[in-house]
């Protein structure tokens, strides 16, 4: 934590990359673990463009369950610390695979959402946007125009939003320090950003409960500490 605090102070404009491990500390389930959302489920039947068109009842029920889960959880101390670091100029931005909106709820402004957001839903016909709580209402999936209302997440079968990728690439290209928090770094483009930052001379920190394929690239690897605890203790060093 002392070394990380020193690197943050020496490298204003650092970038943070967050994955499911950031959200599980708030009580949200991940996807691929023994207790994850895909355990016993086929994502193609629940969270794909195909499911939205041809298995709509299961699609809606799945996302209602996820939205209910969001209302029962909240950002943890780690989210709040990252927001403070951004306000103090230590962070240029956060690139996230998560769709819970917890970074924004904690106060972060510069967030690239690679997989969209579950905090809003929108009509596939007229594009009108609504808060996601609408999905929990009896007629929540029907827009006033008669179109179907869907969550603003990236479904299987869809491309990641180019505007968010462009923003993430821009931050990564300039980052003097990239900190990965809670991502297995096993899928693309998640594994691209740490590699690109390292190739550009950035220091790389990986914080994850399990080993990742990029641990050999990292200047620091932390596996035995929760993200919230590590960020809290690093924040204390920043004030020493």
mmCIF file of C-alpha atoms in Angstrom, residues 25-232:
data_model
loop_
_atom_site.group_PDB
_atom_site.id
_atom_site.type_symbol
_atom_site.label_atom_id
_atom_site.label_comp_id
_atom_site.label_asym_id
_atom_site.label_seq_id
_atom_site.Cartn_x
_atom_site.Cartn_y
_atom_site.Cartn_z
ATOM 1 C CA UNK A 25 -17.613 -6.776 -2.469
ATOM 2 C CA UNK A 26 -20.880 -4.805 -2.565
ATOM 3 C CA UNK A 27 -22.845 -8.061 -2.478
ATOM 4 C CA UNK A 28 -23.593 -8.423 -6.181
ATOM 5 C CA UNK A 29 -22.999 -11.845 -7.771
ATOM 6 C CA UNK A 30 -20.362 -12.331 -10.434
ATOM 7 C CA UNK A 31 -20.935 -14.386 -13.565
ATOM 8 C CA UNK A 32 -18.598 -17.365 -13.787
ATOM 9 C CA UNK A 33 -17.855 -18.446 -10.213
ATOM 10 C CA UNK A 34 -19.514 -21.378 -8.421
ATOM 11 C CA UNK A 35 -22.252 -19.005 -7.227
ATOM 12 C CA UNK A 36 -22.250 -16.765 -10.301
ATOM 13 C CA UNK A 37 -25.158 -15.779 -12.521
ATOM 14 C CA UNK A 38 -24.188 -18.234 -15.247
ATOM 15 C CA UNK A 39 -24.029 -21.200 -12.860
ATOM 16 C CA UNK A 40 -26.567 -23.624 -14.338
ATOM 17 C CA UNK A 41 -27.754 -21.016 -16.847
ATOM 18 C CA UNK A 42 -27.067 -20.476 -20.538
ATOM 19 C CA UNK A 43 -26.345 -16.759 -21.088
ATOM 20 C CA UNK A 44 -27.534 -17.078 -24.681
ATOM 21 C CA UNK A 45 -31.017 -17.946 -23.371
ATOM 22 C CA UNK A 46 -31.138 -15.049 -20.893
ATOM 23 C CA UNK A 47 -28.895 -12.155 -21.910
ATOM 24 C CA UNK A 48 -28.569 -12.176 -25.678
ATOM 25 C CA UNK A 49 -30.195 -10.428 -28.597
ATOM 26 C CA UNK A 50 -31.657 -13.832 -29.463
ATOM 27 C CA UNK A 51 -33.236 -14.118 -26.006
ATOM 28 C CA UNK A 52 -34.654 -10.599 -26.252
ATOM 29 C CA UNK A 53 -36.387 -11.498 -29.505
ATOM 30 C CA UNK A 54 -37.420 -15.101 -28.979
ATOM 31 C CA UNK A 55 -37.281 -15.834 -25.233
ATOM 32 C CA UNK A 56 -38.578 -12.508 -23.986
ATOM 33 C CA UNK A 57 -40.277 -13.710 -20.816
ATOM 34 C CA UNK A 58 -37.074 -15.288 -19.486
ATOM 35 C CA UNK A 59 -35.066 -12.269 -20.700
ATOM 36 C CA UNK A 60 -37.284 -9.825 -18.781
ATOM 37 C CA UNK A 61 -37.351 -11.985 -15.646
ATOM 38 C CA UNK A 62 -33.557 -12.262 -15.641
ATOM 39 C CA UNK A 63 -33.043 -8.504 -15.862
ATOM 40 C CA UNK A 64 -35.777 -7.771 -13.328
ATOM 41 C CA UNK A 65 -33.880 -10.031 -10.940
ATOM 42 C CA UNK A 66 -30.631 -8.180 -11.616
ATOM 43 C CA UNK A 67 -32.217 -4.749 -11.201
ATOM 44 C CA UNK A 68 -33.784 -5.841 -7.892
ATOM 45 C CA UNK A 69 -30.329 -6.945 -6.825
ATOM 46 C CA UNK A 70 -28.954 -3.474 -7.518
ATOM 47 C CA UNK A 71 -31.549 -1.858 -5.269
ATOM 48 C CA UNK A 72 -30.455 -4.117 -2.401
ATOM 49 C CA UNK A 73 -26.761 -3.195 -2.665
ATOM 50 C CA UNK A 74 -24.669 -0.043 -2.635
ATOM 51 C CA UNK A 75 -21.133 1.142 -3.413
ATOM 52 C CA UNK A 76 -18.489 0.124 -0.886
ATOM 53 C CA UNK A 77 -15.614 2.128 0.556
ATOM 54 C CA UNK A 78 -13.407 1.307 -2.432
ATOM 55 C CA UNK A 79 -15.809 2.982 -4.860
ATOM 56 C CA UNK A 80 -15.875 6.092 -2.685
ATOM 57 C CA UNK A 81 -12.082 6.259 -2.429
ATOM 58 C CA UNK A 82 -11.702 6.078 -6.217
ATOM 59 C CA UNK A 83 -14.114 9.007 -6.515
ATOM 60 C CA UNK A 84 -11.989 10.996 -4.060
ATOM 61 C CA UNK A 85 -8.832 10.188 -6.003
ATOM 62 C CA UNK A 86 -10.447 11.466 -9.182
ATOM 63 C CA UNK A 87 -11.481 14.693 -7.421
ATOM 64 C CA UNK A 88 -7.898 15.173 -6.221
ATOM 65 C CA UNK A 89 -6.490 14.649 -9.719
ATOM 66 C CA UNK A 90 -4.841 11.317 -8.978
ATOM 67 C CA UNK A 91 -7.064 9.456 -11.458
ATOM 68 C CA UNK A 92 -7.798 10.352 -15.072
ATOM 69 C CA UNK A 93 -10.663 7.889 -15.256
ATOM 70 C CA UNK A 94 -12.132 4.469 -14.556
ATOM 71 C CA UNK A 95 -12.638 1.822 -17.237
ATOM 72 C CA UNK A 96 -15.217 -0.688 -16.039
ATOM 73 C CA UNK A 97 -16.700 -3.980 -17.173
ATOM 74 C CA UNK A 98 -19.428 -3.550 -14.552
ATOM 75 C CA UNK A 99 -22.938 -2.322 -15.323
ATOM 76 C CA UNK A 100 -24.113 -1.510 -11.782
ATOM 77 C CA UNK A 101 -23.382 2.226 -11.901
ATOM 78 C CA UNK A 102 -21.754 2.086 -8.452
ATOM 79 C CA UNK A 103 -18.771 4.175 -9.538
ATOM 80 C CA UNK A 104 -21.107 7.026 -10.498
ATOM 81 C CA UNK A 105 -23.219 6.580 -7.361
ATOM 82 C CA UNK A 106 -20.034 6.930 -5.302
ATOM 83 C CA UNK A 107 -19.200 10.203 -7.079
ATOM 84 C CA UNK A 108 -16.890 9.256 -9.951
ATOM 85 C CA UNK A 109 -17.423 11.367 -13.058
ATOM 86 C CA UNK A 110 -14.950 9.971 -15.607
ATOM 87 C CA UNK A 111 -16.169 6.417 -16.193
ATOM 88 C CA UNK A 112 -15.962 4.433 -19.444
ATOM 89 C CA UNK A 113 -18.674 1.755 -19.304
ATOM 90 C CA UNK A 114 -17.534 -0.971 -21.694
ATOM 91 C CA UNK A 115 -20.616 -3.139 -21.173
ATOM 92 C CA UNK A 116 -23.231 -0.411 -20.832
ATOM 93 C CA UNK A 117 -25.312 0.220 -17.725
ATOM 94 C CA UNK A 118 -28.117 -1.454 -15.819
ATOM 95 C CA UNK A 119 -29.150 1.848 -14.240
ATOM 96 C CA UNK A 120 -31.275 2.843 -17.241
ATOM 97 C CA UNK A 121 -33.549 1.117 -19.738
ATOM 98 C CA UNK A 122 -34.679 2.365 -23.122
ATOM 99 C CA UNK A 123 -37.212 1.696 -25.867
ATOM 100 C CA UNK A 124 -35.904 -0.186 -28.889
ATOM 101 C CA UNK A 125 -38.343 1.741 -31.123
ATOM 102 C CA UNK A 126 -38.248 5.416 -30.075
ATOM 103 C CA UNK A 127 -35.053 5.254 -27.911
ATOM 104 C CA UNK A 128 -36.742 6.988 -24.966
ATOM 105 C CA UNK A 129 -34.750 6.367 -21.788
ATOM 106 C CA UNK A 130 -36.157 5.519 -18.354
ATOM 107 C CA UNK A 131 -34.662 4.783 -14.919
ATOM 108 C CA UNK A 132 -34.201 1.032 -14.527
ATOM 109 C CA UNK A 133 -36.750 0.915 -11.689
ATOM 110 C CA UNK A 134 -39.385 1.102 -14.428
ATOM 111 C CA UNK A 135 -38.560 -2.518 -15.254
ATOM 112 C CA UNK A 136 -39.912 -3.610 -11.883
ATOM 113 C CA UNK A 137 -43.370 -2.189 -12.608
ATOM 114 C CA UNK A 138 -46.117 -4.364 -14.065
ATOM 115 C CA UNK A 139 -46.054 -2.647 -17.453
ATOM 116 C CA UNK A 140 -42.406 -1.655 -17.206
ATOM 117 C CA UNK A 141 -41.315 -3.237 -20.462
ATOM 118 C CA UNK A 142 -43.847 -1.339 -22.591
ATOM 119 C CA UNK A 143 -42.938 2.154 -23.804
ATOM 120 C CA UNK A 144 -45.599 4.820 -24.297
ATOM 121 C CA UNK A 145 -45.004 4.464 -28.044
ATOM 122 C CA UNK A 146 -45.767 0.749 -27.860
ATOM 123 C CA UNK A 147 -42.165 -0.360 -28.274
ATOM 124 C CA UNK A 148 -40.301 -2.849 -26.069
ATOM 125 C CA UNK A 149 -38.140 -1.426 -23.262
ATOM 126 C CA UNK A 150 -34.782 -3.129 -22.694
ATOM 127 C CA UNK A 151 -31.858 -2.613 -20.301
ATOM 128 C CA UNK A 152 -29.018 -0.414 -21.588
ATOM 129 C CA UNK A 153 -26.464 -3.203 -21.195
ATOM 130 C CA UNK A 154 -24.463 -4.836 -23.969
ATOM 131 C CA UNK A 155 -26.133 -8.151 -24.773
ATOM 132 C CA UNK A 156 -24.465 -11.236 -26.197
ATOM 133 C CA UNK A 157 -24.596 -10.681 -29.939
ATOM 134 C CA UNK A 158 -23.975 -6.915 -29.690
ATOM 135 C CA UNK A 159 -20.779 -4.903 -30.098
ATOM 136 C CA UNK A 160 -19.292 -2.890 -27.262
ATOM 137 C CA UNK A 161 -20.093 0.841 -27.517
ATOM 138 C CA UNK A 162 -17.413 2.440 -29.681
ATOM 139 C CA UNK A 163 -17.548 5.765 -27.842
ATOM 140 C CA UNK A 164 -16.692 4.044 -24.562
ATOM 141 C CA UNK A 165 -13.900 1.996 -26.126
ATOM 142 C CA UNK A 166 -12.421 5.146 -27.673
ATOM 143 C CA UNK A 167 -12.471 6.894 -24.307
ATOM 144 C CA UNK A 168 -10.862 3.907 -22.584
ATOM 145 C CA UNK A 169 -8.157 3.686 -25.260
ATOM 146 C CA UNK A 170 -7.420 7.401 -24.928
ATOM 147 C CA UNK A 171 -6.944 7.117 -21.162
ATOM 148 C CA UNK A 172 -4.888 3.933 -21.473
ATOM 149 C CA UNK A 173 -2.513 5.462 -24.032
ATOM 150 C CA UNK A 174 -1.684 8.305 -21.616
ATOM 151 C CA UNK A 175 -1.725 6.407 -18.319
ATOM 152 C CA UNK A 176 1.478 6.486 -16.251
ATOM 153 C CA UNK A 177 -0.082 3.877 -13.939
ATOM 154 C CA UNK A 178 -2.895 1.369 -14.561
ATOM 155 C CA UNK A 179 -4.556 -0.389 -11.612
ATOM 156 C CA UNK A 180 -6.687 -3.475 -12.296
ATOM 157 C CA UNK A 181 -9.271 -4.173 -9.590
ATOM 158 C CA UNK A 182 -11.198 -7.430 -9.622
ATOM 159 C CA UNK A 183 -10.884 -8.602 -13.223
ATOM 160 C CA UNK A 184 -9.710 -12.023 -14.361
ATOM 161 C CA UNK A 185 -8.343 -10.411 -17.575
ATOM 162 C CA UNK A 186 -9.253 -13.520 -19.545
ATOM 163 C CA UNK A 187 -11.420 -11.899 -22.233
ATOM 164 C CA UNK A 188 -10.888 -9.227 -24.838
ATOM 165 C CA UNK A 189 -10.784 -6.247 -24.745
ATOM 166 C CA UNK A 190 -10.282 -6.393 -20.964
ATOM 167 C CA UNK A 191 -6.843 -7.942 -21.342
ATOM 168 C CA UNK A 192 -5.827 -5.429 -24.015
ATOM 169 C CA UNK A 193 -5.810 -2.341 -21.804
ATOM 170 C CA UNK A 194 -3.213 -3.492 -19.216
ATOM 171 C CA UNK A 195 -0.941 -4.780 -21.973
ATOM 172 C CA UNK A 196 -1.190 -1.551 -23.945
ATOM 173 C CA UNK A 197 -0.519 0.572 -20.869
ATOM 174 C CA UNK A 198 2.534 -1.520 -20.021
ATOM 175 C CA UNK A 199 3.837 -1.293 -23.589
ATOM 176 C CA UNK A 200 3.583 2.496 -23.279
ATOM 177 C CA UNK A 201 5.752 2.485 -20.161
ATOM 178 C CA UNK A 202 3.073 2.551 -17.462
ATOM 179 C CA UNK A 203 3.378 0.743 -14.164
ATOM 180 C CA UNK A 204 0.815 -2.054 -13.840
ATOM 181 C CA UNK A 205 -0.898 -3.165 -10.617
ATOM 182 C CA UNK A 206 -3.251 -6.174 -10.605
ATOM 183 C CA UNK A 207 -5.531 -6.773 -7.622
ATOM 184 C CA UNK A 208 -7.603 -9.965 -7.978
ATOM 185 C CA UNK A 209 -8.485 -12.925 -5.765
ATOM 186 C CA UNK A 210 -7.289 -15.403 -8.408
ATOM 187 C CA UNK A 211 -4.197 -15.350 -10.671
ATOM 188 C CA UNK A 212 -4.625 -13.679 -14.064
ATOM 189 C CA UNK A 213 -2.846 -14.362 -17.377
ATOM 190 C CA UNK A 214 -1.184 -10.941 -17.129
ATOM 191 C CA UNK A 215 0.323 -11.284 -13.648
ATOM 192 C CA UNK A 216 3.742 -11.733 -15.271
ATOM 193 C CA UNK A 217 3.400 -8.277 -16.834
ATOM 194 C CA UNK A 218 2.575 -6.564 -13.542
ATOM 195 C CA UNK A 219 4.829 -4.478 -11.326
ATOM 196 C CA UNK A 220 2.642 -5.432 -8.355
ATOM 197 C CA UNK A 221 0.177 -8.308 -7.861
ATOM 198 C CA UNK A 222 -2.178 -8.477 -4.844
ATOM 199 C CA UNK A 223 -4.309 -11.585 -4.277
ATOM 200 C CA UNK A 224 -4.728 -11.819 -0.513
ATOM 201 C CA UNK A 225 -6.651 -8.633 0.239
ATOM 202 C CA UNK A 226 -10.099 -7.289 -0.524
ATOM 203 C CA UNK A 227 -10.222 -4.322 -2.872
ATOM 204 C CA UNK A 228 -11.985 -2.066 -0.378
ATOM 205 C CA UNK A 229 -9.387 -2.801 2.286
ATOM 206 C CA UNK A 230 -6.453 -2.248 -0.064
ATOM 207 C CA UNK A 231 -7.807 1.085 -1.299
ATOM 208 C CA UNK A 232 -8.636 2.209 2.248
#
